[in-house]
Short mmCIF file of C-alpha atoms in Angstrom, two decimals:
data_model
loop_
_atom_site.label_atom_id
_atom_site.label_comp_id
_atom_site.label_asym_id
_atom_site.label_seq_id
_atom_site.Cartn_x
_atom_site.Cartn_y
_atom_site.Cartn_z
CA UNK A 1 -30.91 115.88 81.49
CA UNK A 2 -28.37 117.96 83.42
CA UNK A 3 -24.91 116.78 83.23
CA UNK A 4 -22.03 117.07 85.98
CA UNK A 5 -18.50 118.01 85.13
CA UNK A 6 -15.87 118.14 87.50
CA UNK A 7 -12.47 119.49 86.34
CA UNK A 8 -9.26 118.20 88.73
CA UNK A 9 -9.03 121.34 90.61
CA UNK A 10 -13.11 120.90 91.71
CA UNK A 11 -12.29 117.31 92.67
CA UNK A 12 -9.49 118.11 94.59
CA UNK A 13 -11.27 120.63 96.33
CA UNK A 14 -14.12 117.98 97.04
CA UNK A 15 -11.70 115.11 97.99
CA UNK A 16 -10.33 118.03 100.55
CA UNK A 17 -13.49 117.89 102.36
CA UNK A 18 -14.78 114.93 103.06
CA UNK A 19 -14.96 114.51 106.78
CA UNK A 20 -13.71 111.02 108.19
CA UNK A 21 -16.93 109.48 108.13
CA UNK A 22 -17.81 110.26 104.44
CA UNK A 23 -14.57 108.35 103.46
CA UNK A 24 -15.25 105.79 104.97
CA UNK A 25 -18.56 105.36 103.31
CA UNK A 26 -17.05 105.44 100.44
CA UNK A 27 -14.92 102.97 101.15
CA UNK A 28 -17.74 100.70 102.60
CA UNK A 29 -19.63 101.18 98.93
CA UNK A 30 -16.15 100.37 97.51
CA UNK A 31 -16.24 96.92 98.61
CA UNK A 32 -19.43 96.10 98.46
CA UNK A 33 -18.91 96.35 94.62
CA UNK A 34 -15.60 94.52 94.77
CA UNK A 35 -17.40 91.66 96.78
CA UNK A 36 -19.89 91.67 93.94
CA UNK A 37 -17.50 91.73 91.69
CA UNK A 38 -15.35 88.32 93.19
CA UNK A 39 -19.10 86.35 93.98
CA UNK A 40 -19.71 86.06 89.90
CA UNK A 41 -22.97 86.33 90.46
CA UNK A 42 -24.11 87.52 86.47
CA UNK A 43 -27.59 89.19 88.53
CA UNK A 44 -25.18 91.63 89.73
CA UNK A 45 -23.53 94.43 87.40
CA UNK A 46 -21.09 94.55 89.37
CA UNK A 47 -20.16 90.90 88.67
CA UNK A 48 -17.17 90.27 86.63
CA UNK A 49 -19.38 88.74 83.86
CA UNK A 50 -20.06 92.38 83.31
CA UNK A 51 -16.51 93.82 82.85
CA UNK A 52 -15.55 93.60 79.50
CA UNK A 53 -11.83 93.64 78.36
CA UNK A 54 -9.91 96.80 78.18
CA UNK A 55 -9.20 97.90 74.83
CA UNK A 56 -5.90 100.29 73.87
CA UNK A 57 -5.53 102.54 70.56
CA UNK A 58 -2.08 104.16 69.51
CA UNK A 59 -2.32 106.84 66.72
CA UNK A 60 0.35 107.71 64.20
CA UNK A 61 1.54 110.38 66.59
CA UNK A 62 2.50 108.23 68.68
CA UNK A 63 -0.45 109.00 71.73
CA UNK A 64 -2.07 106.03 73.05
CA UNK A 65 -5.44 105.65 74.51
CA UNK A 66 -6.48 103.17 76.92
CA UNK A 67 -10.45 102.34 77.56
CA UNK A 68 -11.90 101.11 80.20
CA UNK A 69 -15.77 100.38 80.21
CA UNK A 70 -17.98 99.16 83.82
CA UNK A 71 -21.11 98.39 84.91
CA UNK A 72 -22.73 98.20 88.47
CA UNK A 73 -25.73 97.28 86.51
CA UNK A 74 -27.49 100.63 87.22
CA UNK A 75 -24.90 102.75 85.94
CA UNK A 76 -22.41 102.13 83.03
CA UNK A 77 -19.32 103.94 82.55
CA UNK A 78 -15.99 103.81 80.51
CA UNK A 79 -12.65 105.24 81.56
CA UNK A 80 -10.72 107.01 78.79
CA UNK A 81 -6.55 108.14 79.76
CA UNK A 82 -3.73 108.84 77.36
CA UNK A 83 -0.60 108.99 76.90
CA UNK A 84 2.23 110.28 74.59
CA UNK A 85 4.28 106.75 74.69
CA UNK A 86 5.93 106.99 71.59
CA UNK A 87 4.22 103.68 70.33
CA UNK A 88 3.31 101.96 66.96
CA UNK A 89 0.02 102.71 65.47
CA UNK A 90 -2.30 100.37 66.17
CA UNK A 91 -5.43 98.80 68.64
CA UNK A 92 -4.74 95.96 71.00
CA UNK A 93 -6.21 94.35 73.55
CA UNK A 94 -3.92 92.09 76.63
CA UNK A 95 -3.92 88.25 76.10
CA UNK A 96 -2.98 86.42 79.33
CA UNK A 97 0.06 85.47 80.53
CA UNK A 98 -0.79 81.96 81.85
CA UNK A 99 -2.25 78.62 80.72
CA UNK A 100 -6.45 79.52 80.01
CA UNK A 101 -7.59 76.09 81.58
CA UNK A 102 -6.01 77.36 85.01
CA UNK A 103 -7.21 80.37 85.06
CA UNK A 104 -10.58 79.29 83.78
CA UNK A 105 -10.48 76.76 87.00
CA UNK A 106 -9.44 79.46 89.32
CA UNK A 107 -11.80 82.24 87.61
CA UNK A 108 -14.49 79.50 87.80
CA UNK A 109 -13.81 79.36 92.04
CA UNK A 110 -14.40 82.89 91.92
CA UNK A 111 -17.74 82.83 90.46
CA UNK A 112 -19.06 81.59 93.54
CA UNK A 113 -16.91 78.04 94.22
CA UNK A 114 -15.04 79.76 97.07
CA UNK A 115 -15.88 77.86 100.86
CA UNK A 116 -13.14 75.24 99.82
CA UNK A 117 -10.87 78.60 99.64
CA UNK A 118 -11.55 79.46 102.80
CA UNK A 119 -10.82 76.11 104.32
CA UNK A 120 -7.69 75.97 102.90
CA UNK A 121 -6.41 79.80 103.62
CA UNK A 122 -8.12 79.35 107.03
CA UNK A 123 -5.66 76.08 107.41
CA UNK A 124 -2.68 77.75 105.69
CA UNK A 125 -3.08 80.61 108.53
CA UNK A 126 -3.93 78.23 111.39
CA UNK A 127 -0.50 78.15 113.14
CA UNK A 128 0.11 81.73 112.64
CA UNK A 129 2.18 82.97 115.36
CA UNK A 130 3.39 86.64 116.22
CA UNK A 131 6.91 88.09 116.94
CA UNK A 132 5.14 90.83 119.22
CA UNK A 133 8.38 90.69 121.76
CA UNK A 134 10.31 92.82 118.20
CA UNK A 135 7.35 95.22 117.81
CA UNK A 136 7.25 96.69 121.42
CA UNK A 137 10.88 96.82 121.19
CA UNK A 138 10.68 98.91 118.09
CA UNK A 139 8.24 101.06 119.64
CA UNK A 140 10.44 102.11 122.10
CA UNK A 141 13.00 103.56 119.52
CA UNK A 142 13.84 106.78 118.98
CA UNK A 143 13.33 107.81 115.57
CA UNK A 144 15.50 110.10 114.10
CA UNK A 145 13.92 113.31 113.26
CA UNK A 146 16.09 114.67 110.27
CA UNK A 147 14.81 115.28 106.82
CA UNK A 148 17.34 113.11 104.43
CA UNK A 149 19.13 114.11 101.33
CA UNK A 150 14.09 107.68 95.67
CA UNK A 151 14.42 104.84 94.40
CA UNK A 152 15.93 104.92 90.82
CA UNK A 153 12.96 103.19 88.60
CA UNK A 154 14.55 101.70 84.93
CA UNK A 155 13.58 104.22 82.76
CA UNK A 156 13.57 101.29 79.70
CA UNK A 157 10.71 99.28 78.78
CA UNK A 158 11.10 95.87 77.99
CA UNK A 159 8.55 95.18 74.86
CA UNK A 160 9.32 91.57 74.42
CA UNK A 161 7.27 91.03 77.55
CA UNK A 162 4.08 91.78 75.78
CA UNK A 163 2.21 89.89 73.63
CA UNK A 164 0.43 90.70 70.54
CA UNK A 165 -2.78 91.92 70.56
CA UNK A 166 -5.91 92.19 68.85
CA UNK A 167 -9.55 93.35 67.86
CA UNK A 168 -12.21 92.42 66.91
CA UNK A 169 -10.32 88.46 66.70
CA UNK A 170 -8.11 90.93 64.03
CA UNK A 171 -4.01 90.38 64.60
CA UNK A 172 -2.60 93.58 65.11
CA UNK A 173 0.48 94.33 62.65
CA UNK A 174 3.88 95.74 63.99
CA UNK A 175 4.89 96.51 67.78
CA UNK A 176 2.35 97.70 70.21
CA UNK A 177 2.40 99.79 73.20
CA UNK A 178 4.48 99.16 75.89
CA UNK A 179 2.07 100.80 78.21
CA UNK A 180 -1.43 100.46 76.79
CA UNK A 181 -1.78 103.86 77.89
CA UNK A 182 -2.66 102.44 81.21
CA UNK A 183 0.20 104.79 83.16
CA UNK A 184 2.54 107.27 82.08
CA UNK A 185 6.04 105.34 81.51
CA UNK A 186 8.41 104.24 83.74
CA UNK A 187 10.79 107.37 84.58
CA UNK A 188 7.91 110.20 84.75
CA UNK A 189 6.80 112.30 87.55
CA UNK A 190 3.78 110.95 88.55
CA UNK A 191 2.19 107.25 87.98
CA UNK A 192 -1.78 108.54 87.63
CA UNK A 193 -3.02 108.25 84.45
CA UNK A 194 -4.57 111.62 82.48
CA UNK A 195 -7.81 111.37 81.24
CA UNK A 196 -11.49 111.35 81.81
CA UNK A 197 -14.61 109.03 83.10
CA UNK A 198 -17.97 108.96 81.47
CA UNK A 199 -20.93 107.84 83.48
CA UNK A 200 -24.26 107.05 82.09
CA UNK A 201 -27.73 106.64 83.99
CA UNK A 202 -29.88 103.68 83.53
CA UNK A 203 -31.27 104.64 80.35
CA UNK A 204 -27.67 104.53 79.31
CA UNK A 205 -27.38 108.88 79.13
CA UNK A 206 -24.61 110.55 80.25
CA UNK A 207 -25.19 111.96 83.63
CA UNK A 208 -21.19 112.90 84.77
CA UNK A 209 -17.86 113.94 83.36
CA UNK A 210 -14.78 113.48 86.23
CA UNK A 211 -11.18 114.06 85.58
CA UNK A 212 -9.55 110.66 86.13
CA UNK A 213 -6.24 111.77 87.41
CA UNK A 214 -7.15 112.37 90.66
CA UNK A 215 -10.26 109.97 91.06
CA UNK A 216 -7.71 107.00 89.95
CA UNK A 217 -5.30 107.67 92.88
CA UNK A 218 -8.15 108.31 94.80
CA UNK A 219 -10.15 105.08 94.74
CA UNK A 220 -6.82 103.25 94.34
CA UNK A 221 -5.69 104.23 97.85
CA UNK A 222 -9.38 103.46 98.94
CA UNK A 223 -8.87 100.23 97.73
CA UNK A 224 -5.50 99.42 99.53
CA UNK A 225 -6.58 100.70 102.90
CA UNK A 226 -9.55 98.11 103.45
CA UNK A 227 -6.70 95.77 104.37
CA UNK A 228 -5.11 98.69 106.46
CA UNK A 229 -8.18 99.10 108.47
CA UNK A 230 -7.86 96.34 110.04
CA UNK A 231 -4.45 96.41 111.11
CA UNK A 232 -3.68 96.01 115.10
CA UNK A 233 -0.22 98.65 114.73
CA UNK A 234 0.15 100.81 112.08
CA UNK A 235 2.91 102.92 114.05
CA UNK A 236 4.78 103.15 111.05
CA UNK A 237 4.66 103.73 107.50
CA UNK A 238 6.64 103.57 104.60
CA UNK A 239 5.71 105.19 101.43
CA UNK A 240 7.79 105.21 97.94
CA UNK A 241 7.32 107.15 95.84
CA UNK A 242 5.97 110.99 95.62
CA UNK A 243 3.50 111.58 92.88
CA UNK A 244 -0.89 111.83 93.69
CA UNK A 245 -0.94 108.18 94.43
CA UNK A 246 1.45 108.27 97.11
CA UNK A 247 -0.06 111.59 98.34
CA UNK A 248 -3.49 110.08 98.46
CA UNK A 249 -2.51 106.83 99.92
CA UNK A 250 -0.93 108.90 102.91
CA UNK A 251 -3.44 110.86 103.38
CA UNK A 252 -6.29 108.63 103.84
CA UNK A 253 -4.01 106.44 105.72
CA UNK A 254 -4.25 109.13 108.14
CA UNK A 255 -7.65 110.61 107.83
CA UNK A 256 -8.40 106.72 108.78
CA UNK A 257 -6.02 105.63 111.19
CA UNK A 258 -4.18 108.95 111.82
CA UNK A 259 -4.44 108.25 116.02
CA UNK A 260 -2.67 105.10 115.75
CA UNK A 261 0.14 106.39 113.39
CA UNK A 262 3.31 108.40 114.74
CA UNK A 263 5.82 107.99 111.50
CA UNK A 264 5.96 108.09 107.58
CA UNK A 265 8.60 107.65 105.76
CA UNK A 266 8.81 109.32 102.55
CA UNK A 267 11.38 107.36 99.69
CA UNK A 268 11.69 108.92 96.14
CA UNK A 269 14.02 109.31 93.46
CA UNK A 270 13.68 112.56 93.73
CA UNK A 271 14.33 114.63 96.89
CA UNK A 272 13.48 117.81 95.41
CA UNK A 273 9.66 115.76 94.49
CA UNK A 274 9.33 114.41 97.94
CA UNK A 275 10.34 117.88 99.25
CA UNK A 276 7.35 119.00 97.49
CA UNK A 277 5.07 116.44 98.80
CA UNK A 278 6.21 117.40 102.60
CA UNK A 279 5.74 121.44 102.23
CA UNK A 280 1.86 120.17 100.68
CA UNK A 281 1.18 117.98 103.62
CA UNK A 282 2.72 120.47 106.22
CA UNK A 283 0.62 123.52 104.94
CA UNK A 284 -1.77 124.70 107.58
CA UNK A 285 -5.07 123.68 106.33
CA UNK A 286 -3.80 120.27 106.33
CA UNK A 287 -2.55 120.73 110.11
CA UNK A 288 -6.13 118.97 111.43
CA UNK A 289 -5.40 115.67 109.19
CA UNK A 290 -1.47 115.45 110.19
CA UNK A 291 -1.81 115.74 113.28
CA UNK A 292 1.68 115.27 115.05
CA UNK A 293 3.06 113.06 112.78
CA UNK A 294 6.22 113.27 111.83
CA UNK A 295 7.43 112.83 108.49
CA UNK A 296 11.01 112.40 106.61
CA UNK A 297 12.19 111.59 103.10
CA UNK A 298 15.14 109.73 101.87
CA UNK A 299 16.33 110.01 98.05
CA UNK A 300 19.13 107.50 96.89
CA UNK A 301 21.32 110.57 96.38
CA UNK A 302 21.74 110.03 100.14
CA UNK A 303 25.48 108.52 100.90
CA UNK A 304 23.67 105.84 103.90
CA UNK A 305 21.04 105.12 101.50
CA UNK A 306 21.07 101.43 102.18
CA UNK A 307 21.76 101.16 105.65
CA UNK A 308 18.78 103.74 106.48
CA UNK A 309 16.25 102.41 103.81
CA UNK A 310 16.85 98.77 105.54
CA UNK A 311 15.80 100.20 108.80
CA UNK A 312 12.85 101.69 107.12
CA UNK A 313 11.47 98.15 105.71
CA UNK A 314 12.27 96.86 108.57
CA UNK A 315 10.80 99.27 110.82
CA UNK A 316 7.80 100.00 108.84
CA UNK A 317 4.05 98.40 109.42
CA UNK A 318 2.62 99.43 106.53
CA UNK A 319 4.98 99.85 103.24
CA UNK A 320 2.73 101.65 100.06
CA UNK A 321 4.81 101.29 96.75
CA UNK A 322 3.30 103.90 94.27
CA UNK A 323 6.42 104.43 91.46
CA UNK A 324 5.97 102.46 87.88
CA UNK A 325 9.39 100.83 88.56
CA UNK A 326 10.96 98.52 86.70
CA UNK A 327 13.37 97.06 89.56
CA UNK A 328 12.29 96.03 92.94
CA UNK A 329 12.40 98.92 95.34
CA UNK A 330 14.47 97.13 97.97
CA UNK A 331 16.01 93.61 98.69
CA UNK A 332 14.28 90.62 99.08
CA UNK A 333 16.09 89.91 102.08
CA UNK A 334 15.24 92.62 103.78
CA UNK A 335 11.95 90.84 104.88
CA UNK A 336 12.75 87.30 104.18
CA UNK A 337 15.49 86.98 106.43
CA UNK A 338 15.08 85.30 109.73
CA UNK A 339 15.28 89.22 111.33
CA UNK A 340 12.59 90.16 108.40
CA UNK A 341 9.87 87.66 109.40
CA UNK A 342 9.83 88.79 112.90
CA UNK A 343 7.16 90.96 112.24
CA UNK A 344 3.80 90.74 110.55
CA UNK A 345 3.24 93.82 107.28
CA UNK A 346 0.85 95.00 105.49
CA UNK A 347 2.84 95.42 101.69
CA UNK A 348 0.36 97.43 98.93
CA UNK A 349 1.91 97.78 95.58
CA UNK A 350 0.03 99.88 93.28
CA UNK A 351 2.56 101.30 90.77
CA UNK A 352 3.75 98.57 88.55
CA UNK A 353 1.75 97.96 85.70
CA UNK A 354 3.14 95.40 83.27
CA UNK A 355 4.96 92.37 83.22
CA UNK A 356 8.74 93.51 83.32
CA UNK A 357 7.70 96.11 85.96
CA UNK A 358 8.27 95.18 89.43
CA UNK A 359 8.03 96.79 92.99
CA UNK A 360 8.21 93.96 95.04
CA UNK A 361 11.24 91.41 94.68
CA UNK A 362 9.68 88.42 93.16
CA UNK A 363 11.45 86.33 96.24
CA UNK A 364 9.46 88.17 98.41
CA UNK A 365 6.07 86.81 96.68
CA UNK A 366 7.86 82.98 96.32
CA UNK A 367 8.41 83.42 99.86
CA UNK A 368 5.00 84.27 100.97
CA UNK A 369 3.37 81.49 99.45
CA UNK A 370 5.94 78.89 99.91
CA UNK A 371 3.84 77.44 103.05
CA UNK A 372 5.95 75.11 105.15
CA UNK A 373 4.09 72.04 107.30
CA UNK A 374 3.69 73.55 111.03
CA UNK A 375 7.14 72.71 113.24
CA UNK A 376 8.66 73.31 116.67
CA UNK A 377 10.66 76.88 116.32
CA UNK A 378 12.48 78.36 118.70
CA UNK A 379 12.21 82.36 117.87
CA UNK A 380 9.58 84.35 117.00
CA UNK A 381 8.44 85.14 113.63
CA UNK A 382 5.59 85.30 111.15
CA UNK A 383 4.14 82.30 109.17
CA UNK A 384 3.50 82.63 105.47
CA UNK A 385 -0.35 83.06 104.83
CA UNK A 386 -0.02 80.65 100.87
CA UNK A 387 -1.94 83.89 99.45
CA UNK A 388 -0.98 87.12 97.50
CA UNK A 389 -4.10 89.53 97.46
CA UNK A 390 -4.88 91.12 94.38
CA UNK A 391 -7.98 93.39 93.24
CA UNK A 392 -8.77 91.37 90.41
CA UNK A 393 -7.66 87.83 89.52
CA UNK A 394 -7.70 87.94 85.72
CA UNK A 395 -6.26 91.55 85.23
CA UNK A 396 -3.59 90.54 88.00
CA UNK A 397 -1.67 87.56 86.58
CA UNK A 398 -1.70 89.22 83.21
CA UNK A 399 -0.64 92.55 83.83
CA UNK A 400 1.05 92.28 87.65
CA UNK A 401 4.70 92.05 86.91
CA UNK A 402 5.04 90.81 90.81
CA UNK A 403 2.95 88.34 89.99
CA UNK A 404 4.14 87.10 86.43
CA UNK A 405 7.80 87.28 87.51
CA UNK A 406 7.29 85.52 90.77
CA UNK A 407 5.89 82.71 88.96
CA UNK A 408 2.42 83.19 91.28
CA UNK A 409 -0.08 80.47 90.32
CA UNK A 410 -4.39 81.84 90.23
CA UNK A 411 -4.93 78.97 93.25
CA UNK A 412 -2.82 81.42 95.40
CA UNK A 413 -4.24 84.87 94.56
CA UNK A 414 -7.09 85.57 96.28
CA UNK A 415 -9.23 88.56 95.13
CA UNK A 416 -9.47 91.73 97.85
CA UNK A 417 -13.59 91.05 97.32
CA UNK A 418 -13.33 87.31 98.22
CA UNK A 419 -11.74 87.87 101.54
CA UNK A 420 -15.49 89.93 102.29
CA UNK A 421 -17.49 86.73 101.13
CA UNK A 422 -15.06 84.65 103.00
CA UNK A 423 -15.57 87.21 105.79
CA UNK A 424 -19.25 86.55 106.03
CA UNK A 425 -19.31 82.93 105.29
CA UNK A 426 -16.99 82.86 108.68
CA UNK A 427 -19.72 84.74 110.60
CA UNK A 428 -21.87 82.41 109.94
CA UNK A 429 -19.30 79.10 111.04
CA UNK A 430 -20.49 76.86 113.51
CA UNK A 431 -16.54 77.06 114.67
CA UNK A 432 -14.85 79.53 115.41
CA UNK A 433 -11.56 78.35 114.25
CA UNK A 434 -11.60 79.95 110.73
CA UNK A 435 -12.80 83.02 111.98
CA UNK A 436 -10.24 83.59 114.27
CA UNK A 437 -7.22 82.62 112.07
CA UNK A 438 -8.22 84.56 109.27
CA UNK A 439 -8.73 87.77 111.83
CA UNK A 440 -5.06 86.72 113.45
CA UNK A 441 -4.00 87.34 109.44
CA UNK A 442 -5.78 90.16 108.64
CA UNK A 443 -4.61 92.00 111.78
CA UNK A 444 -1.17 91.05 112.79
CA UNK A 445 -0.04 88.58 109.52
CA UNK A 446 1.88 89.35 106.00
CA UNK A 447 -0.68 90.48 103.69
CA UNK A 448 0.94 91.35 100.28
CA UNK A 449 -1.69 93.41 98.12
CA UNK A 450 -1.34 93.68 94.56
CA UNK A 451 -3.31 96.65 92.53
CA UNK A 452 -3.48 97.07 88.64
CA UNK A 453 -7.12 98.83 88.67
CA UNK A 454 -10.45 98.10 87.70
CA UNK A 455 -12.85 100.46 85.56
CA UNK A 456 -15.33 99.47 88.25
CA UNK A 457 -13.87 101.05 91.13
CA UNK A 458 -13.52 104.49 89.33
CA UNK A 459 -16.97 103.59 88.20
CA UNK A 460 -18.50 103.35 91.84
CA UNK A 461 -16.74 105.96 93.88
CA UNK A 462 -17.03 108.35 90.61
CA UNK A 463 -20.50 108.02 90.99
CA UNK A 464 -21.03 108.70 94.90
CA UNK A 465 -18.64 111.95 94.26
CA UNK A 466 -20.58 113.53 91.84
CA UNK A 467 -23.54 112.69 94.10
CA UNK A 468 -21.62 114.48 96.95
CA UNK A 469 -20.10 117.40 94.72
CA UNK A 470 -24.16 118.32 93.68
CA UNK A 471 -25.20 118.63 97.39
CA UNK A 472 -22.21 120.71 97.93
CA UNK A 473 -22.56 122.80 94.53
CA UNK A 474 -19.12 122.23 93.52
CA UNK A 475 -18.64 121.44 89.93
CA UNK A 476 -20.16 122.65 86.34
CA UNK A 477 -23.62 122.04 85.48
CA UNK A 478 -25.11 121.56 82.16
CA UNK A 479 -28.79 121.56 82.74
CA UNK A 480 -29.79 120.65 79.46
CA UNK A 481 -26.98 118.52 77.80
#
């Protein structure tokens, strides 16, 4: 059978040019197998019951190998990336972080236990209110224009964080990775993963070959912008970071919602990176996709560093953390101060990978789900929603260092394909009370989304690329492989 192979420069090219309405099919595909995922439903291959655990390898040398096998029931595939980490020899796979009879309670609510869920989140969100006086006033400010002279991420990992692995119910001797090869360590250029994904057909044969690096940032960003669809003002955004994740996550941000947006800020360690990242977006054949927008980028060489990134957070709609740091990216009290709740964000951190990695202050997290009982207030500002939203629940509160450090119990994570069944199950209400608070939310509320990546999603939008790289030719065909 003929076999597709598409090398990073061929998916690039492909990723180039898909029209509007192509990426947003393949975002609509995208969730449908994340909803399939969250129901539990063990019919469907998309269903969590068919995810097995990701398993991690670390040779003498010192390279370690992370993979990642998926099934949509159909197809099967396995993610393979690696990295020269410097680790022990040895296989291992992640043991959770929290209790197993709490997570087996909350995993068993995701299997399809979820209407009592939605009651709650829908009551949790019920006396949302909206500091929209703040917004229009912030739409009325002059930006400044300038390009500034990003964020320093700990460049140390801290191994007694992880726990010992195994295979195979085999203890694993001696330290283990400190990465599982999942991302290239803290410190390096770019957070997306090197590597490859296999697919096979339903008679289990290998039908595709993609280069992961750019079909992980891909996805990912297709992933965090099902929330950002349905924002009422992304005017602004905020973006840290400066590798392919942040450059996808921009880009499709305004491929999508490019009319709505007139800013992005650009925040990265490195100026000289972020400089990069602004002479790719402002070359011409990129002029129909940027629009006017205007862009700027701050390092933390800058001498006003503080003051200006504060007015960033606080000005932005959308902030996209893509850097593996090990230190939040800004204060806590940048947006849980009295001035910081005025507004409603949408907050997608996709770069932190383990559990003494962090993007978000934990504080921020405590402070989102810390709901208060409804009383008389006398300014404006935004009520906590109770949830954090995360892509999967089980991979989330054992590799999410937002959510391990913040303490973040499974009863308030919610999974991205849970909000779709609670979605439709509010369609469907005889009142529309539920429906109505949890569109308030989605639109205008916090919504903190936390990403550590599933094998499925590179599984599912791998597979409708190759479809739409053979009806374009693009790619290498082995006819008879």
């Amino acid at each position: 059978m003929p076999l597709t192979v598409l090398s990073r420069s061929q998916l690039r090219t492909l990723l180039h040019s898909l029209s509007r309405d192509e990426v947003v099919d393949l975002q609509r595909n995208l969730a449908e197998a994340l909803r399939e995922y969250s129901s539990g439903s063990q019919d469907k291959g998309c269903s969590a019951a068919y995810q097995p655990q990701r398993t991690a390898i670390t040779r003498h040398n010192g390279c370690t190998t992370l993979f990642m096998p998926a099934s949509t029931g159909n197809t099967i595939g396995i993610k393979m990336i690696s990295l020269q980490d410097g680790a022990v020899a040895g296989c291992a796979v992640e043991r959770g972080a929290i209790e197993a009879q709490e997570l087996e309670q909350a995993l068993s609510r995701k299997r399809g236990s979820f209407r009592n869920s939605v009651a709650s989140l829908s009551s949790d969100l019920s006396d949302l209110s909206v500091g929209s006086s703040q917004e229009d006033k912030e739409d009325q400010e002059d930006d400044d224009n300038s390009v500034s002279p990003s964020v320093t991420t700990g460049s140390s990992a801290d191994s007694s964080t992880l726990l010992t692995g195994c295979v195979n119910q085999q203890n694993v001797t001696g330290s283990i990775s400190t990465t599982h090869g999942a991302w290239p360590g803290a410190g390096t250029r770019d957070t997306s993963p090197r590597g490859s994904v296999t697919l096979l057909d339903g008679e289990s044969l290998p039908f595709a070959l993609i280069n992961a690096h750019e079909l992980t940032a891909f996805r990912t960003a297709l992933a965090s912008l099902m929330m950002f669809n349905k924002r009422k003002k992304v005017r602004t955004l905020l973006v840290f970071g400066a590798g392919t994740q942040a450059y996808w996550h921009i880009r499709l941000a305004l491929v999508l919602r490019g009319e709505d947006i007139r800013r992005v800020y650009i925040v990265n360690r490195s100026f000289d990176r972020a400089a990069e990242v602004l002479r790719d977006i402002y070359s011409p054949e990129n002029a129909e996709w940027r629009r006017d927008i205007k862009f700027s980028a701050m390092s933390s060489e800058f001498g006003e560093y503080g003051r200006i990134l504060k007015e960033h957070v606080r000005k932005a709609d959308a902030i996209f953390c893509c850097t593996p740091s090990t230190e939040p990216l800004f204060p806590a009290e940048f947006l849980t101060s009295r001035e910081g709740r005025q507004k409603g964000r949408l907050i997608c951190a996709i770069g932190s990978y383990k559990a003494h990695m962090t993007e978000i202050h934990p504080d921020i997290l405590r402070d989102e789900v810390n709901v208060q009982p409804p009383h008389r207030h006398f300014h404006k500002h935004i009520h906590r929603s109770g949830v954090i939203v995360v892509d999967s629940l089980d991979a989330a509160v054992k590799e999410a260092g937002e959510i391990i450090q913040a303490g973040i119990k499974p009863n308030q994570v919610v999974e991205l394909g849970e909000l779709l069944m609670v979605r439709d199950a509010t369609r469907q209400a005889e009142t529309v009370d539920e429906e109505k608070s949890l569109r308030e939310w989605s639109q205008r509320g916090n919504v903190i989304y936390k990403s550590v990546g599933l094998g499925l999603m590179d599984l599912v939008t791998g597979g409708d690329l190759v479809r739409l790289a053979r009806e374009r030719k693009l790619g290498t065909t082995v006819e008879d492989f």
